[in-house]
PDB file of C-alpha atoms in Angstrom:
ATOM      1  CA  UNK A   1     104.960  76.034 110.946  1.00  0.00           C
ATOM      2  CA  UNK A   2     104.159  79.080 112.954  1.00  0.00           C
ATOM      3  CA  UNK A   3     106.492  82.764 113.160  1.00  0.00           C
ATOM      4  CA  UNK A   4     105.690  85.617 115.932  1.00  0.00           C
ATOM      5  CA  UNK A   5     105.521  88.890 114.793  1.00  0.00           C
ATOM      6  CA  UNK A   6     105.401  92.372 116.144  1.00  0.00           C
ATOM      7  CA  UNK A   7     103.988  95.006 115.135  1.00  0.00           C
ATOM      8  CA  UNK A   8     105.667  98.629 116.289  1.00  0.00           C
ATOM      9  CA  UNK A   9     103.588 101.677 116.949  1.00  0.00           C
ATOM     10  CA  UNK A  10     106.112 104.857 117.066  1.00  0.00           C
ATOM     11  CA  UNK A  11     105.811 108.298 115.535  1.00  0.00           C
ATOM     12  CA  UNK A  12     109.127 108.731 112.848  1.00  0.00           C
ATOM     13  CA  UNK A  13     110.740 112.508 113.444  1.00  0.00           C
ATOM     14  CA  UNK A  14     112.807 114.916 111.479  1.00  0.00           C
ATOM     15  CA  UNK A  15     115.922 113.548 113.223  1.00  0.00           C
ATOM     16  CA  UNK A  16     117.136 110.458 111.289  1.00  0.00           C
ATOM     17  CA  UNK A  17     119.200 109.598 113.747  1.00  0.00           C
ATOM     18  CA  UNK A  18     116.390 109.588 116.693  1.00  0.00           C
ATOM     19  CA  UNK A  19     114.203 107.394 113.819  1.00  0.00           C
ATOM     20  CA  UNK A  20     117.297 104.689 113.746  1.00  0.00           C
ATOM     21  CA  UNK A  21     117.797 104.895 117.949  1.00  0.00           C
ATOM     22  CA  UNK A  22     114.206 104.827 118.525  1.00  0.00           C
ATOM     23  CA  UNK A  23     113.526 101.336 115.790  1.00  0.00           C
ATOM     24  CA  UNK A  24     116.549  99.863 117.585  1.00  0.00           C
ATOM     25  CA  UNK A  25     115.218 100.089 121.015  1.00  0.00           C
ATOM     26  CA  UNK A  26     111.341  98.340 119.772  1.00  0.00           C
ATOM     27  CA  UNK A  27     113.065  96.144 118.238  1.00  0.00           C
ATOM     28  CA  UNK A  28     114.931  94.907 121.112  1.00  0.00           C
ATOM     29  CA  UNK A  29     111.603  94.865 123.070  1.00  0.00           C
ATOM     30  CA  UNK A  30     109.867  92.937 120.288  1.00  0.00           C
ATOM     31  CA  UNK A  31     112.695  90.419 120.130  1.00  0.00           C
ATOM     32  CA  UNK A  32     112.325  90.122 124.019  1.00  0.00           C
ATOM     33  CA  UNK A  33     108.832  88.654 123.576  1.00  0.00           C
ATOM     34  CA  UNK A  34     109.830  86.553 121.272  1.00  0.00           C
ATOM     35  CA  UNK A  35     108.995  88.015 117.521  1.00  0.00           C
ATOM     36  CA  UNK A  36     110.840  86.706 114.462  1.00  0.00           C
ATOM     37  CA  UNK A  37     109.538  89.682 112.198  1.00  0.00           C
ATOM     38  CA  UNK A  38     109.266  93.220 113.614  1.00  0.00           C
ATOM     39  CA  UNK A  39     107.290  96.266 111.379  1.00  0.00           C
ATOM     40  CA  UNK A  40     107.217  99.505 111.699  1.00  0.00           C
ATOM     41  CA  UNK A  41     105.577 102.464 110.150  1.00  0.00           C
ATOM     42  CA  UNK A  42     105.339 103.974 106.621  1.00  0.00           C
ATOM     43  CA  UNK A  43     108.274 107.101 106.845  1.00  0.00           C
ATOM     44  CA  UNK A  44     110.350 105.644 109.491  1.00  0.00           C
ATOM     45  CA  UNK A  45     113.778 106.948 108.291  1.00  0.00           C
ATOM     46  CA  UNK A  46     112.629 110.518 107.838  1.00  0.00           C
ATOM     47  CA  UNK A  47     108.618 112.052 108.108  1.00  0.00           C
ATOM     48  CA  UNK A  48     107.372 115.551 108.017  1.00  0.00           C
ATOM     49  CA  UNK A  49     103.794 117.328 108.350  1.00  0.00           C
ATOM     50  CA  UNK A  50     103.240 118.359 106.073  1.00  0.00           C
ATOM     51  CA  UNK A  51     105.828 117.121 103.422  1.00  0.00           C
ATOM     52  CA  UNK A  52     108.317 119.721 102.240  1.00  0.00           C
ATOM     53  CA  UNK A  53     111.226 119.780 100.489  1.00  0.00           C
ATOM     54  CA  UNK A  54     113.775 118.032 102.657  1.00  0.00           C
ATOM     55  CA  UNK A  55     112.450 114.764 102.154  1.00  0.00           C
ATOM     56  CA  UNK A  56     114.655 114.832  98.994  1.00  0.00           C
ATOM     57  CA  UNK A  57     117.425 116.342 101.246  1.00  0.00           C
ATOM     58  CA  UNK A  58     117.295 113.345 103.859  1.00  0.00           C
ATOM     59  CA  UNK A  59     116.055 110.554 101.380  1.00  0.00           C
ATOM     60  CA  UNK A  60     118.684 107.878 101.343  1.00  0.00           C
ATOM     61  CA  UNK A  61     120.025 104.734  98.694  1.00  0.00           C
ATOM     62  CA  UNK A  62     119.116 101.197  99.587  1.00  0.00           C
ATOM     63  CA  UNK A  63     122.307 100.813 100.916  1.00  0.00           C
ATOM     64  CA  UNK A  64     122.087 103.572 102.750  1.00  0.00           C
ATOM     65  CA  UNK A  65     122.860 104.855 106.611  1.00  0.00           C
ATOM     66  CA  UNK A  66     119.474 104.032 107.271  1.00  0.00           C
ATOM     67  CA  UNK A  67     119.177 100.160 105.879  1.00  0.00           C
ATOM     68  CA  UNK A  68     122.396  99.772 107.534  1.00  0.00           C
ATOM     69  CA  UNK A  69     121.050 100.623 110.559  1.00  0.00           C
ATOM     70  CA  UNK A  70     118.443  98.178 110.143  1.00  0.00           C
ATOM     71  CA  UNK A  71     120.684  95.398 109.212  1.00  0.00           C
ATOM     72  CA  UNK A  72     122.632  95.583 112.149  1.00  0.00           C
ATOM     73  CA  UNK A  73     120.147  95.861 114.381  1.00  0.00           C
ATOM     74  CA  UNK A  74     118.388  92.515 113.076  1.00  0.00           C
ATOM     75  CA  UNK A  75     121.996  91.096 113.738  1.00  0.00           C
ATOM     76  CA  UNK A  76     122.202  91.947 117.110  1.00  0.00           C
ATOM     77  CA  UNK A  77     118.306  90.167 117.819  1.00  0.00           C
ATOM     78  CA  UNK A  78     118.314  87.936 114.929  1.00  0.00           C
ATOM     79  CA  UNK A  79     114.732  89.106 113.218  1.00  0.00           C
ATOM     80  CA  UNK A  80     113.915  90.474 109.904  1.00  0.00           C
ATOM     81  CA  UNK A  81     112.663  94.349 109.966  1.00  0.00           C
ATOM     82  CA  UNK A  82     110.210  95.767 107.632  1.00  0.00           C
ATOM     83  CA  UNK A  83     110.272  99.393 107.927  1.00  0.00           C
ATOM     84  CA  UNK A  84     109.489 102.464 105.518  1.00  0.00           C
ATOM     85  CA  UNK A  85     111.839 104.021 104.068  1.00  0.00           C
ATOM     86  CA  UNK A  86     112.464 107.905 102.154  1.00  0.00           C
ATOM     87  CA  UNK A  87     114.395 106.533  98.830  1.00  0.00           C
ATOM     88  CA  UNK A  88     116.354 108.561  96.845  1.00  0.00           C
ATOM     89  CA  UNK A  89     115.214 108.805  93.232  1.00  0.00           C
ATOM     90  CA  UNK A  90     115.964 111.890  91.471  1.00  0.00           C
ATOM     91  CA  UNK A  91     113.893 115.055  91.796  1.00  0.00           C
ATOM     92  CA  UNK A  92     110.943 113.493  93.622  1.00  0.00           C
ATOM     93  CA  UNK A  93     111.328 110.265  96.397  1.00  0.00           C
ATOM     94  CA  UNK A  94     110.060 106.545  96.610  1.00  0.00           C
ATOM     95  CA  UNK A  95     108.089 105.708  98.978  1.00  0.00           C
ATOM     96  CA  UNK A  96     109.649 102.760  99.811  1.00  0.00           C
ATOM     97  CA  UNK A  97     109.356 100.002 102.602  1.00  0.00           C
ATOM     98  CA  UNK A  98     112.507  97.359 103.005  1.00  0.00           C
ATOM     99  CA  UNK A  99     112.319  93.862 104.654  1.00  0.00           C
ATOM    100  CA  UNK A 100     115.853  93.134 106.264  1.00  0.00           C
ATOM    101  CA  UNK A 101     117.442  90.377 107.626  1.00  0.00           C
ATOM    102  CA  UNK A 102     121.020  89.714 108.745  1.00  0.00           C
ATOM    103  CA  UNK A 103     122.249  89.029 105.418  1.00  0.00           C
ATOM    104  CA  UNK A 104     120.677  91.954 104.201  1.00  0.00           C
ATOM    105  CA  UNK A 105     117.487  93.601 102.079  1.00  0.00           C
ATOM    106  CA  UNK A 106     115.197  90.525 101.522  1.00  0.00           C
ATOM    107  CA  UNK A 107     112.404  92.485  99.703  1.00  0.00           C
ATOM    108  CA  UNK A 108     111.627  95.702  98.282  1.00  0.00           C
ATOM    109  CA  UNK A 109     107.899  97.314  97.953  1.00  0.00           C
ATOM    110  CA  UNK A 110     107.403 100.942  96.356  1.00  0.00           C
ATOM    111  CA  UNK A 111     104.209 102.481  97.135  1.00  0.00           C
ATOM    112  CA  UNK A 112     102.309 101.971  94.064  1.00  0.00           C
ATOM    113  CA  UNK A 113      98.307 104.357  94.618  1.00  0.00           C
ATOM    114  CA  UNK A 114      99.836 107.521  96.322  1.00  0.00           C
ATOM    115  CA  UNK A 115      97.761 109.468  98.546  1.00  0.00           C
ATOM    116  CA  UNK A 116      96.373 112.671  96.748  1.00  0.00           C
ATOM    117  CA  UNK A 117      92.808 112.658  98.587  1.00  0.00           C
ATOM    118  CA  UNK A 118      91.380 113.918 101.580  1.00  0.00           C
ATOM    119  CA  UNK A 119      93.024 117.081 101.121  1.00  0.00           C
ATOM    120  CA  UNK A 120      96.621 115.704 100.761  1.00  0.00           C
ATOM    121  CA  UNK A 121      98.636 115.621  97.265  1.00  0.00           C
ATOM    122  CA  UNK A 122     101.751 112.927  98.066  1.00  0.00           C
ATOM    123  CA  UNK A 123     102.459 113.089  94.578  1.00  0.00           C
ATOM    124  CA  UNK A 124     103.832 116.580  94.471  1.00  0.00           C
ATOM    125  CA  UNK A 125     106.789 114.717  96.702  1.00  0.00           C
ATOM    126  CA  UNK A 126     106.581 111.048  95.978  1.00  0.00           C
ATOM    127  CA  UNK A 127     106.783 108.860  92.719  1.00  0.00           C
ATOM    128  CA  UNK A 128     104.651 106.059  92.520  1.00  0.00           C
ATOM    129  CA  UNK A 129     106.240 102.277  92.510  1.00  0.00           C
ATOM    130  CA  UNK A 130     106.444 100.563  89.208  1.00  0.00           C
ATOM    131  CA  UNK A 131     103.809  97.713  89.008  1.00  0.00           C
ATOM    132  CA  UNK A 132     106.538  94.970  89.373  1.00  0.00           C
ATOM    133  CA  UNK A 133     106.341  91.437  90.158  1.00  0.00           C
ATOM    134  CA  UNK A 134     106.143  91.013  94.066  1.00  0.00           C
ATOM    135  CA  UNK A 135     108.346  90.211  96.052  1.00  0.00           C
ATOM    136  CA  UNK A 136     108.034  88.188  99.180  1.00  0.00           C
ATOM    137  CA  UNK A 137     110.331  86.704 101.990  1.00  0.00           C
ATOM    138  CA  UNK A 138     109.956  83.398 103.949  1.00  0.00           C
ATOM    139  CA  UNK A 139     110.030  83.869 108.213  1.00  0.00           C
ATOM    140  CA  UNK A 140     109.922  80.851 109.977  1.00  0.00           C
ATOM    141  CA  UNK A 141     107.950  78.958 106.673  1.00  0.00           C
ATOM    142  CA  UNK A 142     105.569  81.701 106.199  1.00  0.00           C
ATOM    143  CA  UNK A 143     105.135  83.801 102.998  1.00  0.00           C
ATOM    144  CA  UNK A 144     105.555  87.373 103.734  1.00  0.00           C
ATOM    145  CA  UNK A 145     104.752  90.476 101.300  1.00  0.00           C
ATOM    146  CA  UNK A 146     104.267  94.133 101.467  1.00  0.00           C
ATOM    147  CA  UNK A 147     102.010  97.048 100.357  1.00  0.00           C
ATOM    148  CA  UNK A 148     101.871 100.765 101.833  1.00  0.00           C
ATOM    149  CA  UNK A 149      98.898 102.516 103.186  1.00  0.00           C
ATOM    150  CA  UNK A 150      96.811 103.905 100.649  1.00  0.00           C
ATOM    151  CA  UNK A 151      96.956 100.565  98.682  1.00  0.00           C
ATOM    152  CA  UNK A 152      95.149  99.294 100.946  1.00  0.00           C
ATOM    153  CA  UNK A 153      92.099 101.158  99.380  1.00  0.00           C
ATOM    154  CA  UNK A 154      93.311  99.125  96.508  1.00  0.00           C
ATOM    155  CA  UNK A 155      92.246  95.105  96.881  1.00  0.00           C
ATOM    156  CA  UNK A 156      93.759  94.476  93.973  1.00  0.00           C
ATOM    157  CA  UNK A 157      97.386  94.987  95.124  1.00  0.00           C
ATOM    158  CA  UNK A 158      96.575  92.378  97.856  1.00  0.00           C
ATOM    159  CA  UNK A 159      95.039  90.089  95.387  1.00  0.00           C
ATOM    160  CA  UNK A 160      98.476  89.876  93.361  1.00  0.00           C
ATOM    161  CA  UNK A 161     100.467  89.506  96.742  1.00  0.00           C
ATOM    162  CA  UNK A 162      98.395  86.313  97.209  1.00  0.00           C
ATOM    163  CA  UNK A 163      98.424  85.034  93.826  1.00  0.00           C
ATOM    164  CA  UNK A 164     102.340  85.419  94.177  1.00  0.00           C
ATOM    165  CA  UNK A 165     102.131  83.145  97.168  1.00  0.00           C
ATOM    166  CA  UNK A 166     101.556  85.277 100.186  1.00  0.00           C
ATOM    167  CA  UNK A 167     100.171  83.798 103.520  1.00  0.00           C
ATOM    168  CA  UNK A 168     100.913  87.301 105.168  1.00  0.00           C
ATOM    169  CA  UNK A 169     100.177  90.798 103.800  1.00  0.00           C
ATOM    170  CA  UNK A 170     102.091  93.544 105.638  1.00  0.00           C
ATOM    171  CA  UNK A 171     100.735  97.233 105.804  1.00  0.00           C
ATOM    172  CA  UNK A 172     103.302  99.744 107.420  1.00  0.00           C
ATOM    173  CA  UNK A 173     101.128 102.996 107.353  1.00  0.00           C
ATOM    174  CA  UNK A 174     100.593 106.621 108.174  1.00  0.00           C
ATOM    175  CA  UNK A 175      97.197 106.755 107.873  1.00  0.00           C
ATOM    176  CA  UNK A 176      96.479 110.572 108.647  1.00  0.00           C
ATOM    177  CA  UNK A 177      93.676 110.962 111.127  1.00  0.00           C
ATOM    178  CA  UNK A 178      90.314 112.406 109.549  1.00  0.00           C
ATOM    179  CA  UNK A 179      86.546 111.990 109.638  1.00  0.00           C
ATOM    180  CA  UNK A 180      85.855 108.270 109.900  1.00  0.00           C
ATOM    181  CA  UNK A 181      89.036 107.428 109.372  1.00  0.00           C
ATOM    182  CA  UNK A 182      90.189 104.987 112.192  1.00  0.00           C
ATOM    183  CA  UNK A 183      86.464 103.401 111.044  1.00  0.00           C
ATOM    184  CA  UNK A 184      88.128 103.056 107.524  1.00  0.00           C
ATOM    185  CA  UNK A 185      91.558 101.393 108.835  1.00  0.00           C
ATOM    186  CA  UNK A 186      90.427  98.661 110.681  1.00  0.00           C
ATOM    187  CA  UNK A 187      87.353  97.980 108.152  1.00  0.00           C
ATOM    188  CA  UNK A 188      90.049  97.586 105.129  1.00  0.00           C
ATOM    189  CA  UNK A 189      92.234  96.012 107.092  1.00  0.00           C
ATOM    190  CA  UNK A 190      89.820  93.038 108.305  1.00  0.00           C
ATOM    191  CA  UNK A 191      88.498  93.283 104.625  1.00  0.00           C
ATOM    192  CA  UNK A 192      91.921  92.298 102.962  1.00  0.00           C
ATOM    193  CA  UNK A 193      92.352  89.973 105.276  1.00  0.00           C
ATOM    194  CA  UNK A 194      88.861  87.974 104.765  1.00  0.00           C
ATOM    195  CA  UNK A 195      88.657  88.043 101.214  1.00  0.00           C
ATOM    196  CA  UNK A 196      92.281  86.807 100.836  1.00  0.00           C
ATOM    197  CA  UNK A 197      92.565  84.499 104.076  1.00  0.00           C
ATOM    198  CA  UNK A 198      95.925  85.768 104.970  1.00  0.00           C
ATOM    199  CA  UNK A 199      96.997  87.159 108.307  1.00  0.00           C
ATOM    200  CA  UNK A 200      97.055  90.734 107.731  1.00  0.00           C
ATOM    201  CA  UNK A 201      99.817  92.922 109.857  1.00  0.00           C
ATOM    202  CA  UNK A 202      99.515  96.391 109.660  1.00  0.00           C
ATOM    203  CA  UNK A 203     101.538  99.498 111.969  1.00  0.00           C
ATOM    204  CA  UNK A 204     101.020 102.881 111.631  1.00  0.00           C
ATOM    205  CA  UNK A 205     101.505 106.106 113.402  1.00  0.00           C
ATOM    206  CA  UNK A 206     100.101 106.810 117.000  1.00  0.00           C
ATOM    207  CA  UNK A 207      98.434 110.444 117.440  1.00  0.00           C
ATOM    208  CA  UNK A 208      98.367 112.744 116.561  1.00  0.00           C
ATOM    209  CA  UNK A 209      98.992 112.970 112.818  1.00  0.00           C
ATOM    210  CA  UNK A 210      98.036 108.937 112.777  1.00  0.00           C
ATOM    211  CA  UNK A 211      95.012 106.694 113.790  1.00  0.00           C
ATOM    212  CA  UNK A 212      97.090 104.229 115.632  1.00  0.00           C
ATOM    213  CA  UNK A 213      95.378 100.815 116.142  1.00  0.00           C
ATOM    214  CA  UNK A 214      98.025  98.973 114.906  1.00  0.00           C
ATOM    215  CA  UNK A 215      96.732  95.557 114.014  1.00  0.00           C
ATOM    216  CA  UNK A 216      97.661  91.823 113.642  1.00  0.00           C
ATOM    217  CA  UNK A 217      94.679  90.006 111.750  1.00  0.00           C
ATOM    218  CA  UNK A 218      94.081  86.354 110.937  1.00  0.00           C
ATOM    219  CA  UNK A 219      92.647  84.928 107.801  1.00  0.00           C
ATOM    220  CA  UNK A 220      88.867  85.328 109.469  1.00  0.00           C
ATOM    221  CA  UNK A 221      89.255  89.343 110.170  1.00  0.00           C
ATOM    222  CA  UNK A 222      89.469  88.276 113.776  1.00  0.00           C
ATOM    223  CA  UNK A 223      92.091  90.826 115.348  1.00  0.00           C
ATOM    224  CA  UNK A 224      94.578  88.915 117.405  1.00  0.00           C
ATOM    225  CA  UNK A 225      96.962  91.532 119.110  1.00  0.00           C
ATOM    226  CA  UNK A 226      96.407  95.433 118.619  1.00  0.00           C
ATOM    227  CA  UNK A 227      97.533  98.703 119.690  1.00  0.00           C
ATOM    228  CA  UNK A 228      95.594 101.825 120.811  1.00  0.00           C
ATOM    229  CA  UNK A 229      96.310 105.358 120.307  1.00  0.00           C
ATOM    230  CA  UNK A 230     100.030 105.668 121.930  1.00  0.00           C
ATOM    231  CA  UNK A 231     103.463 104.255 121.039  1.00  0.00           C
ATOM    232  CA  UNK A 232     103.731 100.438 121.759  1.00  0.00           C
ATOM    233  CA  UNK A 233     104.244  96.986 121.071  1.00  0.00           C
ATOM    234  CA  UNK A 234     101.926  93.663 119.983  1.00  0.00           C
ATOM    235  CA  UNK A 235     103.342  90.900 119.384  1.00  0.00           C
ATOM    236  CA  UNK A 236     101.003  87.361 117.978  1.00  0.00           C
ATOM    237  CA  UNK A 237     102.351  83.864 116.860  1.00  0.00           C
ATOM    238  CA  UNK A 238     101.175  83.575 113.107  1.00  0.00           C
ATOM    239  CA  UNK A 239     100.456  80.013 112.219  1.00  0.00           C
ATOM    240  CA  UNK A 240     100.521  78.248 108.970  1.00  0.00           C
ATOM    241  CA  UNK A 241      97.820  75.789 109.404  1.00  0.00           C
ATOM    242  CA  UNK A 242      95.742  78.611 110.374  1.00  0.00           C
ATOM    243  CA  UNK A 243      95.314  79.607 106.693  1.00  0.00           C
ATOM    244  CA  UNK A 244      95.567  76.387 105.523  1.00  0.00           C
ATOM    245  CA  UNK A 245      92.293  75.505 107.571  1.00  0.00           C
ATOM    246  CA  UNK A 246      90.348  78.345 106.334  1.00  0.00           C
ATOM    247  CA  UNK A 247      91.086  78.329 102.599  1.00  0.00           C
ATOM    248  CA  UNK A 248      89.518  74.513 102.953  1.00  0.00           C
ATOM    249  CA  UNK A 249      86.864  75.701 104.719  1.00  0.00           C
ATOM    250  CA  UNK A 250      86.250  79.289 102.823  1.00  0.00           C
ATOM    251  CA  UNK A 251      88.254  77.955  99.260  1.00  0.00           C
ATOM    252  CA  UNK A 252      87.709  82.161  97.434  1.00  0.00           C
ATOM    253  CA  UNK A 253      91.290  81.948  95.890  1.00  0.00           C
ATOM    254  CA  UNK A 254      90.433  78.767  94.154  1.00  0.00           C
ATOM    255  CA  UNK A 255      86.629  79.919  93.383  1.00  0.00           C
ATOM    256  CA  UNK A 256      88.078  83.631  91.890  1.00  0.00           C
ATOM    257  CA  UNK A 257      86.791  83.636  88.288  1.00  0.00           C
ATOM    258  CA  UNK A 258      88.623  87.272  87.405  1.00  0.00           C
ATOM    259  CA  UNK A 259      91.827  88.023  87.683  1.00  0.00           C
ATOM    260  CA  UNK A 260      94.070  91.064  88.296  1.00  0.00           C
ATOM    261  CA  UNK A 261      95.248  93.091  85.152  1.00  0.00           C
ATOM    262  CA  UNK A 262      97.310  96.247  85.572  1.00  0.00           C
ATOM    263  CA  UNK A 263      97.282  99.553  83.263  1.00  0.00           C
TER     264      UNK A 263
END
């Protein structure tokens, strides 16, 4: 079994509306090359630098103007979306990225390590996710699961998206630009990807508040369609047997001898 994916390299705005109009119109170009799944950034309902106070003002529900955007739109192409999205949840926001299909929300990921280095403090806006089961979504066969950003500094949330099953890990991002930071991105990325032979497909924001190089990995680090510093599109067919031929050949799931425990 194989599914084509997309990854979508846009910069989210203060206008909600512009965020929905913009997603609709890469996803229509994704869907025109043929992807199945189409991701977008960390913050694409609502993103400000730096983070003030009306991301509680414009964070919406899960059923929301926002998700219902994004439902429709993966109507009208047929796809699932995974996008980020500013949840509603009391004094401070989630940080929350939905997978949507036609029917509806397929999967739900809360950003779990928030990103209070390197000068920034998310958790004056943000609470983190609860360390929940995952949850994952089939696309044409293949397992599909989430994490945000800054996890990605985290192998272990990868590690539980593959023991629950994952052949895909997807990384929506804003992954603020900084001293050897692009170096960082597309090292961690390849990294999680290795270690767990999964395809690994990642989109963050272009310049200037992001690195860009939004990425679609395969189970060997190998990058298979990218994106450079701009707004664009990649698009890569994902294959099943492609992970099933490396875990024979590189078995680390199998050979693990600790496993993850959370606090």
């Amino acid at each position: 079994m194989s599914s084509t994916v997309a990854v979508c390299q846009f910069s989210p705005t203060a206008s909600p509306a512009d965020n929905r109009a913009r997603i609709a119109e890469l996803t229509a170009a994704a869907a025109g090359r043929g992807a199945r799944l189409v991701v977008f950034p960390e913050y694409s309902s609502y993103f400000v630098d730096p983070m003030d106070a009306t991301l509680a003002a414009n964070a919406e529900r899960l059923d929301g103007d926002f998700v219902q955007a994004l439902q429709e739109t993966a109507t009208v192409h047929d796809v699932t979306i995974v996008a980020g999205l500013v949840e509603a949840a009391g004094e401070r926001v989630r940080n929350t990225l939905v997978a949507v299909d036609p029917a509806g929300v397929r999967a739900v990921y809360r950003k779990q390590h928030l990103y209070d280095a390197f000068g920034q403090t998310e958790s004056d806006w943000i609470e983190p996710g609860a360390l929940d089961e995952p949850q994952t979504f089939v696309v044409d066969g293949l397992r599909f699961a989430m994490m945000t950003c800054y996890d990605l500094r985290f192998p272990e949330v990868a590690r539980t998206l593959v023991d629950a099953g994952a052949d895909v890990i997807v990384v929506p991002a804003e992954w603020v630009r900084g001293a050897l930071k692009e170096h960082h991105w597309t090292t961690l990325l390849a990294a999680r990807a290795i270690e767990n032979t999964v395809y690994v497909v990642a989109a963050d924001h272009p310049g200037p508040i992001g690195v860009g190089h939004s990425q679609i990995i395969d189970p060997q680090g190998v990058v298979v369609a990218g994106i450079g510093t701009s707004e664009g599109v990649a698009v890569a067919e994902l294959a099943e047997d492609a992970v099933t031929r490396v875990r024979e050949t590189n078995p680390v799931l199998r050979l693990r001898r600790y496993r993850v425990v959370s606090r």
